[in-house]
Tab-separated table of C-alpha atoms and ligand atoms in Angstrom:
chain	number	residue	atom	x	y	z
A	1036	UNK	CA	-7.832	-56.152	-12.638
A	1037	UNK	CA	-8.369	-52.862	-10.807
A	1038	UNK	CA	-7.723	-53.067	-7.097
A	1039	UNK	CA	-10.430	-51.408	-5.028
A	1040	UNK	CA	-10.205	-50.528	-1.347
A	1041	UNK	CA	-13.093	-49.301	0.778
A	1042	UNK	CA	-12.069	-47.526	3.972
A	1043	UNK	CA	-14.987	-47.453	6.416
A	1044	UNK	CA	-15.553	-46.579	10.050
A	1045	UNK	CA	-14.265	-42.994	10.027
A	1046	UNK	CA	-16.075	-41.162	12.832
A	1047	UNK	CA	-14.916	-37.941	11.156
A	1048	UNK	CA	-13.425	-37.704	7.701
A	1049	UNK	CA	-11.759	-34.377	7.014
A	1050	UNK	CA	-12.055	-33.935	3.244
A	1051	UNK	CA	-10.506	-30.439	2.980
A	1052	UNK	CA	-12.568	-30.211	-0.217
A	1053	UNK	CA	-13.375	-26.904	-1.833
A	1054	UNK	CA	-11.560	-23.783	-2.892
A	1055	UNK	CA	-7.790	-23.608	-2.899
A	1056	UNK	CA	-5.826	-22.024	-1.415
A	1057	UNK	CA	-7.513	-21.499	1.945
A	1058	UNK	CA	-7.351	-17.877	3.072
A	1059	UNK	CA	-8.948	-16.011	5.966
A	1060	UNK	CA	-12.071	-17.628	7.401
A	1061	UNK	CA	-11.936	-20.388	4.772
A	1062	UNK	CA	-8.806	-21.746	6.472
A	1063	UNK	CA	-10.960	-23.396	9.121
A	1064	UNK	CA	-13.199	-25.154	6.602
A	1065	UNK	CA	-12.316	-28.831	6.860
A	1066	UNK	CA	-15.305	-30.247	4.935
A	1067	UNK	CA	-16.057	-32.874	7.592
A	1068	UNK	CA	-18.143	-35.962	6.783
A	1069	UNK	CA	-19.310	-37.988	9.783
A	1070	UNK	CA	-19.541	-41.781	9.797
A	1071	UNK	CA	-17.695	-41.699	6.507
A	1072	UNK	CA	-16.059	-43.977	3.990
A	1073	UNK	CA	-13.663	-43.586	1.039
A	1074	UNK	CA	-13.525	-45.748	-2.064
A	1075	UNK	CA	-10.086	-46.041	-3.665
A	1076	UNK	CA	-9.110	-47.598	-6.981
A	1077	UNK	CA	-5.467	-48.137	-7.929
A	1078	UNK	CA	-4.290	-45.556	-5.422
A	1079	UNK	CA	-6.718	-42.846	-6.498
A	1080	UNK	CA	-9.857	-41.696	-4.683
A	1081	UNK	CA	-13.022	-42.702	-6.560
A	1082	UNK	CA	-15.597	-41.400	-4.090
A	1083	UNK	CA	-15.924	-39.953	-0.604
A	1084	UNK	CA	-19.127	-39.808	1.437
A	1085	UNK	CA	-21.103	-41.335	4.240
A	1086	UNK	CA	-20.681	-45.043	4.872
A	1087	UNK	CA	-24.210	-45.689	3.591
A	1088	UNK	CA	-23.549	-43.778	0.365
A	1089	UNK	CA	-20.273	-45.548	-0.275
A	1090	UNK	CA	-21.620	-49.028	0.525
A	1091	UNK	CA	-24.409	-48.546	-1.995
A	1092	UNK	CA	-21.886	-48.097	-4.838
A	1093	UNK	CA	-21.629	-51.192	-7.085
A	1094	UNK	CA	-17.801	-51.257	-6.751
A	1095	UNK	CA	-18.065	-51.400	-2.947
A	1096	UNK	CA	-19.222	-54.994	-2.891
A	1097	UNK	CA	-16.039	-56.557	-4.267
A	1098	UNK	CA	-13.655	-54.000	-2.762
A	1099	UNK	CA	-11.173	-54.959	-0.093
A	1100	UNK	CA	-12.377	-53.485	3.231
A	1101	UNK	CA	-10.450	-51.537	5.839
A	1102	UNK	CA	-12.459	-50.604	8.930
A	1103	UNK	CA	-10.690	-47.864	10.912
A	1104	UNK	CA	-12.885	-48.460	13.945
A	1105	UNK	CA	-14.310	-44.978	14.577
A	1106	UNK	CA	-11.007	-43.109	14.229
A	1107	UNK	CA	-10.409	-39.789	12.443
A	1108	UNK	CA	-9.331	-39.824	8.793
A	1109	UNK	CA	-7.639	-36.891	7.060
A	1110	UNK	CA	-5.322	-36.180	4.117
A	1111	UNK	CA	-1.711	-37.171	4.753
A	1112	UNK	CA	0.323	-34.199	5.931
A	1113	UNK	CA	2.324	-32.303	3.336
A	1114	UNK	CA	5.540	-31.067	4.929
A	1115	UNK	CA	6.643	-28.208	2.688
A	1116	UNK	CA	9.972	-27.391	4.376
A	1117	UNK	CA	12.600	-29.904	5.501
A	1118	UNK	CA	16.369	-30.280	5.415
A	1119	UNK	CA	16.122	-34.072	5.155
A	1120	UNK	CA	19.690	-35.025	4.294
A	1121	UNK	CA	22.247	-34.372	7.011
A	1122	UNK	CA	24.860	-36.527	8.671
A	1123	UNK	CA	24.263	-36.110	12.395
A	1124	UNK	CA	22.476	-34.250	15.147
A	1125	UNK	CA	23.913	-31.139	16.798
A	1126	UNK	CA	23.081	-32.099	20.366
A	1127	UNK	CA	26.246	-30.396	21.661
A	1128	UNK	CA	24.917	-27.057	20.364
A	1129	UNK	CA	21.550	-27.750	21.953
A	1130	UNK	CA	23.278	-27.851	25.281
A	1131	UNK	CA	25.118	-24.573	24.544
A	1132	UNK	CA	21.847	-22.894	23.549
A	1133	UNK	CA	20.235	-23.968	26.805
A	1134	UNK	CA	23.198	-22.451	28.656
A	1135	UNK	CA	22.462	-19.130	26.937
A	1136	UNK	CA	24.666	-19.034	23.819
A	1137	UNK	CA	22.585	-17.792	20.875
A	1138	UNK	CA	22.126	-19.566	17.513
A	1139	UNK	CA	24.022	-16.730	15.794
A	1140	UNK	CA	26.901	-16.833	18.303
A	1141	UNK	CA	27.273	-20.578	17.750
A	1142	UNK	CA	27.310	-20.034	13.979
A	1143	UNK	CA	29.982	-17.302	14.271
A	1144	UNK	CA	32.247	-19.754	16.098
A	1145	UNK	CA	32.094	-22.182	13.153
A	1146	UNK	CA	29.228	-24.177	14.603
A	1147	UNK	CA	25.718	-24.125	13.214
A	1148	UNK	CA	25.228	-24.860	9.528
A	1149	UNK	CA	29.005	-25.072	8.888
A	1150	UNK	CA	29.272	-27.753	11.570
A	1151	UNK	CA	26.713	-29.818	9.641
A	1152	UNK	CA	28.522	-29.098	6.357
A	1153	UNK	CA	31.749	-30.524	7.734
A	1154	UNK	CA	29.950	-33.663	8.872
A	1155	UNK	CA	28.062	-34.109	5.604
A	1156	UNK	CA	31.148	-33.783	3.446
A	1157	UNK	CA	32.845	-36.481	5.500
A	1158	UNK	CA	29.863	-38.852	5.364
A	1159	UNK	CA	29.422	-41.584	2.795
A	1160	UNK	CA	26.365	-41.557	0.554
A	1161	UNK	CA	25.403	-44.863	2.126
A	1162	UNK	CA	25.454	-43.461	5.671
A	1163	UNK	CA	23.433	-40.416	4.600
A	1164	UNK	CA	20.905	-42.656	2.933
A	1165	UNK	CA	20.516	-44.928	5.938
A	1166	UNK	CA	19.879	-41.897	8.158
A	1167	UNK	CA	17.401	-40.431	5.658
A	1168	UNK	CA	15.500	-43.733	5.415
A	1169	UNK	CA	15.113	-43.810	9.197
A	1170	UNK	CA	13.865	-40.209	9.192
A	1171	UNK	CA	11.403	-40.938	6.385
A	1172	UNK	CA	9.949	-43.819	8.384
A	1173	UNK	CA	9.403	-41.353	11.257
A	1174	UNK	CA	7.677	-38.873	8.928
A	1175	UNK	CA	5.368	-41.635	7.736
A	1176	UNK	CA	4.735	-42.757	11.321
A	1177	UNK	CA	3.453	-39.251	12.136
A	1178	UNK	CA	1.054	-39.047	9.177
A	1179	UNK	CA	3.193	-37.294	6.563
A	1180	UNK	CA	2.870	-38.581	3.000
A	1181	UNK	CA	4.726	-35.914	0.970
A	1182	UNK	CA	7.657	-33.748	1.946
A	1183	UNK	CA	9.865	-31.136	0.420
A	1184	UNK	CA	13.595	-31.619	1.034
A	1185	UNK	CA	16.377	-29.088	0.583
A	1186	UNK	CA	20.043	-29.588	-0.129
A	1187	UNK	CA	22.291	-27.119	1.683
A	1188	UNK	CA	24.687	-29.011	3.927
A	1189	UNK	CA	27.096	-29.730	1.063
A	1190	UNK	CA	27.916	-26.260	-0.255
A	1191	UNK	CA	30.344	-27.459	-2.904
A	1192	UNK	CA	29.539	-28.829	-6.330
A	1193	UNK	CA	30.117	-32.496	-5.562
A	1194	UNK	CA	28.374	-32.510	-2.168
A	1195	UNK	CA	25.308	-30.538	-3.251
A	1196	UNK	CA	24.840	-32.825	-6.259
A	1197	UNK	CA	25.378	-35.835	-3.974
A	1198	UNK	CA	22.486	-34.715	-1.749
A	1199	UNK	CA	20.083	-34.052	-4.590
A	1200	UNK	CA	20.936	-37.323	-6.330
A	1201	UNK	CA	20.338	-39.143	-3.045
A	1202	UNK	CA	16.924	-37.514	-2.784
A	1203	UNK	CA	16.107	-38.717	-6.274
A	1204	UNK	CA	17.171	-42.257	-5.392
A	1205	UNK	CA	15.148	-42.155	-2.175
A	1206	UNK	CA	12.053	-41.323	-4.203
A	1207	UNK	CA	12.311	-44.696	-5.882
A	1208	UNK	CA	13.247	-46.672	-2.769
A	1209	UNK	CA	10.536	-45.794	-0.270
A	1210	UNK	CA	6.887	-44.718	-0.460
A	1211	UNK	CA	6.920	-41.020	0.518
A	1212	UNK	CA	7.138	-38.456	-2.250
A	1213	UNK	CA	10.142	-36.159	-1.867
A	1214	UNK	CA	10.021	-32.788	-3.656
A	1215	UNK	CA	13.535	-31.426	-4.121
A	1216	UNK	CA	14.746	-27.878	-3.550
A	1217	UNK	CA	18.260	-26.620	-4.240
A	1218	UNK	CA	19.600	-24.656	-1.246
A	1219	UNK	CA	23.219	-24.104	-2.250
A	1220	UNK	CA	22.661	-20.627	-0.789
A	1221	UNK	CA	22.345	-21.808	2.808
A	1222	UNK	CA	25.484	-19.941	3.999
A	1223	UNK	CA	28.845	-19.064	2.415
A	1224	UNK	CA	31.072	-22.123	3.002
A	1225	UNK	CA	34.291	-21.787	5.051
A	1226	UNK	CA	36.706	-22.022	2.122
A	1227	UNK	CA	35.092	-18.939	0.523
A	1228	UNK	CA	35.172	-16.911	3.743
A	1229	UNK	CA	38.937	-16.682	4.050
A	1230	UNK	CA	39.572	-14.178	1.238
A	1231	UNK	CA	37.897	-10.859	0.486
A	1232	UNK	CA	35.242	-11.105	-2.216
A	1233	UNK	CA	34.662	-14.751	-1.302
A	1234	UNK	CA	30.916	-14.367	-0.888
A	1235	UNK	CA	30.718	-12.774	-4.336
A	1236	UNK	CA	32.675	-15.675	-5.835
A	1237	UNK	CA	30.428	-18.221	-4.099
A	1238	UNK	CA	27.306	-16.520	-5.455
A	1239	UNK	CA	29.008	-16.715	-8.877
A	1240	UNK	CA	29.565	-20.463	-8.418
A	1241	UNK	CA	25.887	-20.898	-7.567
A	1242	UNK	CA	24.494	-18.806	-10.405
A	1243	UNK	CA	26.967	-19.789	-13.159
A	1244	UNK	CA	27.655	-23.426	-12.381
A	1245	UNK	CA	25.584	-25.141	-9.733
A	1246	UNK	CA	22.132	-23.872	-10.641
A	1247	UNK	CA	22.554	-24.724	-14.366
A	1248	UNK	CA	23.868	-28.189	-13.432
A	1249	UNK	CA	21.051	-28.889	-10.978
A	1250	UNK	CA	18.472	-27.751	-13.521
A	1251	UNK	CA	20.165	-29.611	-16.385
A	1252	UNK	CA	20.061	-32.871	-14.444
A	1253	UNK	CA	16.483	-32.105	-13.293
A	1254	UNK	CA	17.574	-32.588	-9.698
A	1255	UNK	CA	15.282	-29.953	-8.164
A	1256	UNK	CA	12.035	-28.121	-8.801
A	1257	UNK	CA	12.722	-25.174	-6.518
A	1258	UNK	CA	15.597	-22.895	-5.546
A	1259	UNK	CA	15.793	-21.543	-1.989
A	1260	UNK	CA	18.027	-18.977	-0.239
A	1261	UNK	CA	18.617	-18.345	3.469
A	1262	UNK	CA	18.360	-14.553	3.468
A	1263	UNK	CA	19.459	-13.281	6.882
A	1264	UNK	CA	22.236	-11.688	8.854
A	1265	UNK	CA	25.193	-14.064	8.636
A	1266	UNK	CA	23.784	-15.783	5.528
A	1267	UNK	CA	22.865	-13.982	2.248
A	1268	UNK	CA	21.821	-10.354	1.767
A	1269	UNK	CA	18.616	-9.420	0.002
A	1270	UNK	CA	20.601	-8.358	-3.068
A	1271	UNK	CA	22.554	-11.627	-3.229
A	1272	UNK	CA	19.368	-13.607	-2.599
A	1273	UNK	CA	17.617	-11.864	-5.493
A	1274	UNK	CA	20.497	-12.652	-7.842
A	1275	UNK	CA	20.449	-16.319	-6.854
A	1276	UNK	CA	16.671	-16.697	-7.090
A	1277	UNK	CA	16.635	-14.949	-10.475
A	1278	UNK	CA	19.310	-17.332	-11.758
A	1279	UNK	CA	17.196	-20.219	-10.469
A	1280	UNK	CA	14.113	-18.887	-12.192
A	1281	UNK	CA	15.988	-18.437	-15.476
A	1282	UNK	CA	16.911	-22.111	-15.244
A	1283	UNK	CA	13.361	-23.206	-14.443
A	1284	UNK	CA	13.729	-23.532	-10.642
A	1285	UNK	CA	10.903	-21.735	-8.852
A	1286	UNK	CA	11.860	-19.499	-5.932
A	1287	UNK	CA	11.170	-20.145	-2.269
A	1288	UNK	CA	12.969	-18.385	0.557
A	1289	UNK	CA	13.951	-18.439	4.244
A	1290	UNK	CA	12.745	-14.939	5.109
A	1291	UNK	CA	12.708	-12.704	8.181
A	1292	UNK	CA	13.686	-15.494	10.589
A	1293	UNK	CA	16.310	-13.911	12.875
A	1294	UNK	CA	16.294	-10.362	11.476
A	1295	UNK	CA	14.066	-8.457	9.036
A	1296	UNK	CA	15.854	-8.149	5.701
A	1297	UNK	CA	13.020	-7.299	3.308
A	1298	UNK	CA	13.368	-10.750	1.734
A	1299	UNK	CA	9.622	-11.329	1.793
A	1300	UNK	CA	8.639	-8.446	-0.467
A	1301	UNK	CA	11.549	-9.190	-2.819
A	1302	UNK	CA	10.503	-12.845	-3.090
A	1303	UNK	CA	6.829	-11.968	-3.554
A	1304	UNK	CA	7.833	-9.746	-6.480
A	1305	UNK	CA	9.722	-12.664	-8.005
A	1306	UNK	CA	6.573	-14.804	-7.683
A	1307	UNK	CA	8.043	-17.118	-5.046
A	1308	UNK	CA	6.102	-20.291	-4.255
A	1309	UNK	CA	6.640	-19.667	-0.553
A	1310	UNK	CA	8.232	-17.414	2.046
A	1311	UNK	CA	9.150	-19.409	5.145
A	1312	UNK	CA	9.748	-18.560	8.843
A	1313	UNK	CA	8.471	-14.912	8.940
A	1314	UNK	CA	8.977	-14.298	12.667
A	1315	UNK	CA	10.197	-10.722	12.018
A	1316	UNK	CA	7.740	-9.591	9.293
A	1317	UNK	CA	6.268	-6.100	9.426
A	1318	UNK	CA	2.842	-4.970	8.351
A	1319	UNK	CA	3.922	-4.153	4.778
A	1320	UNK	CA	5.329	-7.689	4.432
A	1321	UNK	CA	2.041	-9.140	5.666
A	1322	UNK	CA	0.065	-7.035	3.172
A	1323	UNK	CA	2.395	-8.047	0.324
A	1324	UNK	CA	1.899	-11.739	1.157
A	1325	UNK	CA	-1.870	-11.274	1.451
A	1326	UNK	CA	-2.098	-9.765	-2.043
A	1327	UNK	CA	0.074	-12.467	-3.597
A	1328	UNK	CA	-0.056	-16.155	-4.421
A	1329	UNK	CA	3.061	-16.754	-2.342
A	1330	UNK	CA	2.396	-19.118	0.556
A	1331	UNK	CA	3.485	-17.999	4.043
A	1332	UNK	CA	4.970	-21.149	5.608
A	1333	UNK	CA	5.311	-20.926	9.381
A	1334	UNK	CA	7.841	-23.094	11.225
A	1335	UNK	CA	7.098	-22.871	14.946
A	1336	UNK	CA	9.337	-25.876	15.683
A	1337	UNK	CA	12.359	-23.562	15.234
A	1338	UNK	CA	11.253	-21.056	17.836
A	1339	UNK	CA	10.329	-23.845	20.204
A	1340	UNK	CA	13.653	-25.666	19.839
A	1341	UNK	CA	15.736	-22.472	20.012
A	1342	UNK	CA	13.721	-21.305	23.001
A	1343	UNK	CA	12.770	-18.063	21.256
A	1344	UNK	CA	9.733	-16.171	22.441
A	1345	UNK	CA	8.800	-14.424	19.199
A	1346	UNK	CA	6.723	-16.637	16.937
A	1347	UNK	CA	5.462	-15.569	13.492
A	1348	UNK	CA	2.302	-13.421	13.584
A	1349	UNK	CA	-0.009	-16.135	12.308
A	1350	UNK	CA	-3.263	-14.407	13.292
A	1351	UNK	CA	-2.333	-11.197	11.475
A	1352	UNK	CA	-1.282	-13.181	8.399
A	1353	UNK	CA	-4.520	-15.179	8.363
A	1354	UNK	CA	-6.711	-12.158	8.989
A	1355	UNK	CA	-4.953	-10.162	6.247
A	1356	UNK	CA	-5.755	-13.007	3.819
A	1357	UNK	CA	-2.338	-14.592	3.313
A	1358	UNK	CA	-2.165	-18.301	2.428
A	1359	UNK	CA	-0.694	-19.791	5.601
A	1360	UNK	CA	1.009	-23.209	5.665
A	1361	UNK	CA	2.821	-25.077	8.449
A	1362	UNK	CA	5.937	-27.235	8.179
A	1363	UNK	CA	8.398	-29.006	10.470
A	1364	UNK	CA	11.615	-27.493	9.033
A	1365	UNK	CA	13.177	-30.815	10.066
A	1366	UNK	CA	16.901	-29.997	10.445
A	1367	UNK	CA	19.667	-30.650	12.994
A	1368	UNK	CA	20.180	-27.018	14.043
A	1369	UNK	CA	16.820	-25.426	14.677
A	1370	UNK	CA	14.064	-28.021	14.427
A	1371	UNK	CA	14.935	-31.674	14.935
A	1372	UNK	CA	11.458	-33.123	14.547
A	1373	UNK	CA	9.634	-35.150	11.915
A	1374	UNK	CA	6.336	-34.747	13.731
A	1375	UNK	CA	3.714	-32.656	12.011
A	1376	UNK	CA	1.265	-33.308	14.899
A	1377	UNK	CA	3.785	-31.624	17.248
A	1378	UNK	CA	3.916	-28.659	14.836
A	1379	UNK	CA	0.109	-28.506	14.957
A	1380	UNK	CA	0.248	-28.416	18.767
A	1381	UNK	CA	2.709	-25.517	18.633
A	1382	UNK	CA	0.615	-23.754	15.979
A	1383	UNK	CA	-2.400	-23.920	18.297
A	1384	UNK	CA	-0.808	-22.810	21.551
A	1385	UNK	CA	1.943	-20.484	20.275
A	1386	UNK	CA	0.579	-19.165	16.961
A	1387	UNK	CA	-3.029	-19.125	18.235
A	1388	UNK	CA	-4.291	-21.015	15.224
A	1389	UNK	CA	-7.379	-23.143	15.766
A	1390	UNK	CA	-7.003	-26.918	15.318
A	1391	UNK	CA	-8.972	-26.665	12.058
A	1392	UNK	CA	-6.766	-23.861	10.726
A	1393	UNK	CA	-3.624	-25.777	11.644
A	1394	UNK	CA	-4.817	-28.920	9.842
A	1395	UNK	CA	-5.710	-26.999	6.650
A	1396	UNK	CA	-2.332	-25.222	6.786
A	1397	UNK	CA	-0.524	-28.574	7.046
A	1398	UNK	CA	-2.408	-30.252	4.209
A	1399	UNK	CA	-4.100	-28.326	1.399
A	1400	UNK	CA	-2.206	-25.023	1.749
A	1401	UNK	CA	1.106	-26.843	2.021
A	1402	UNK	CA	0.199	-28.779	-1.139
A	1403	UNK	CA	-0.376	-25.399	-2.855
A	1404	UNK	CA	3.086	-24.237	-1.903
A	1405	UNK	CA	4.552	-27.320	-3.615
A	1406	UNK	CA	2.255	-26.772	-6.647
A	1407	UNK	CA	0.619	-30.119	-6.023
A	1408	UNK	CA	-2.860	-29.113	-4.869
A	1409	UNK	CA	-4.327	-30.838	-7.938
A	1410	UNK	CA	-2.997	-34.190	-6.676
A	1411	UNK	CA	-2.695	-34.085	-2.875
A	1412	UNK	CA	-3.734	-32.135	0.231
A	1413	UNK	CA	-7.422	-33.094	0.256
A	1414	UNK	CA	-9.562	-36.228	0.033
A	1415	UNK	CA	-11.584	-35.696	-3.126
A	1416	UNK	CA	-12.468	-37.738	-6.202
A	1417	UNK	CA	-9.497	-37.963	-8.556
A	1418	UNK	CA	-6.858	-37.160	-5.964
A	1419	UNK	CA	-4.164	-39.494	-4.703
A	1420	UNK	CA	-5.293	-41.635	-1.752
A	1421	UNK	CA	-2.684	-40.199	0.624
A	1422	UNK	CA	-4.314	-40.632	4.010
A	1423	UNK	CA	-3.544	-40.383	7.724
A	1424	UNK	CA	-5.695	-42.114	10.340
A	1425	UNK	CA	-5.485	-40.830	13.911
A	1426	UNK	CA	-6.461	-42.786	16.981
A	1427	UNK	CA	-8.704	-40.012	18.336
A	1428	UNK	CA	-12.462	-39.407	18.511
A	1429	UNK	CA	-12.387	-35.809	17.356
A	1430	UNK	CA	-9.971	-33.998	14.999
A	1431	UNK	CA	-9.240	-31.351	17.662
A	1432	UNK	CA	-7.480	-34.057	19.650
A	1433	UNK	CA	-4.781	-34.278	16.963
A	1434	UNK	CA	-3.028	-31.093	18.209
A	1435	UNK	CA	-4.482	-31.432	21.724
A	1436	UNK	CA	-2.296	-34.442	22.532
A	1437	UNK	CA	1.398	-33.630	22.347
A	1438	UNK	CA	4.562	-35.612	22.867
A	1439	UNK	CA	2.709	-38.840	22.091
A	1440	UNK	CA	2.098	-40.249	18.660
A	1441	UNK	CA	-1.608	-40.719	17.963
A	1442	UNK	CA	-1.104	-41.592	14.296
A	1443	UNK	CA	-2.654	-45.040	13.812
A	1444	UNK	CA	-2.141	-45.650	10.126
A	1445	UNK	CA	-0.701	-43.842	7.110
A	1446	UNK	CA	-1.533	-44.745	3.521
A	1447	UNK	CA	0.298	-43.569	0.409
A	1448	UNK	CA	-1.590	-44.025	-2.869
A	1449	UNK	CA	-3.994	-46.321	-1.047
A	1450	UNK	CA	-1.299	-48.592	0.431
A	1451	UNK	CA	-0.559	-48.723	4.160
A	1452	UNK	CA	2.983	-47.487	4.758
A	1453	UNK	CA	2.715	-47.251	8.535
A	1454	UNK	CA	0.547	-49.061	11.022
A	1455	UNK	CA	0.785	-48.658	14.761
A	1456	UNK	CA	1.670	-51.862	16.535
A	1457	UNK	CA	-1.101	-53.163	18.774
A	1458	UNK	CA	-0.500	-52.277	22.376
B	204	LIG	O1	15.436	-23.366	8.464
B	204	LIG	N1	17.606	-20.923	8.733
B	204	LIG	C1	18.309	-21.631	8.028
B	204	LIG	N2	18.207	-22.946	7.896
B	204	LIG	C2	17.666	-23.816	8.853
B	204	LIG	C3	18.591	-24.060	9.968
B	204	LIG	C4	19.758	-24.790	9.522
B	204	LIG	C5	20.713	-25.224	10.587
B	204	LIG	O2	20.856	-24.581	11.642
B	204	LIG	O3	21.302	-26.265	10.335
B	204	LIG	C6	16.304	-23.336	9.303
B	204	LIG	O4	16.089	-22.928	10.462
B	205	LIG	FE1	14.888	-24.246	6.867
């Protein structure tokens, strides 16, 4: 027996239907249907239209009904950049940063990523999983239905594999889809820093051992590198991404975050799925992204949390024709948030993106960057019924409110996975 669900009572339904990816002016095209309904069968969207159109369908009669009471319905957010698995917060560094110590200075003193590595290596798989489950519930509670997750706080063979295996297990244990990325190239771990040539040997470990093992066990779809001062050079990053590609892991990259390294143009040439951060890009980088299929994923949560004034040049990227996406970059060092609505608020006020642009960047364009735009990112016939319902009258109120959670319900494959308690 097929199970049909008819969602009615959407004052605005943002379909995000149409051409993918969204570039330039098309980024603000949300494909809104007013007084709308969606018919879902076995987790897949059968039809989307006005309430009258949907109620006249023969299947509508017997379908289970869900009336969302005049709220706004949109595709579940696709968070294309997170560092989901880590052992603890770094609140002590937050305090240092507020007092004026920079992110790089903290890292040089053995804090930063290496601080999280130490904690992860000491944590049990069970503790990591419990923490991840709690975080995933928060993602769902803010309207996210799919997220990418990177390894990168293990930085040795056993710990990196432990993270990626945990991510695989989590996929079967809870409703959100987790897309795995191998980020063994987050920084050079401490034990490789002591001797000269250590970085070279660590890159060797990644390219000769870890990447083939990760690919062999099908533990990740993508390979990422943090290319920056204090992390990996452009040359090292290229070697690592090429090794990933040879093993079937598609490149993505942390590019031009703290300093400009030229990582963007290198990654575009390798056909990277996405270049992320981009605060320090120059005009040539913007043009290269605009001419490519590489998605420019902006992470304004980092600049906000670190108290940095220079955000990525979103307007220039959009106007040049780059495919812009938004993500939380959920991680303990630079962006401790699971809230995509908060990222939308920052995108509007700090990146000067319109609410419509921000929503398209956080749904359909993000789905493109994970090569899943055929399945998720819009509400169209044949796509997964991954849906967020917001307790607002108008979609612009989604980024307009900040610091409060207006998500009312989240559905994954047509099943409610979060529902706001009645207040
Ligand atoms: O995306 N830039 C590198 N990686 C993370 C930060 C990681 C950390 O500080 O723990 C980021 O900002
Ligand atoms: Fe990151």
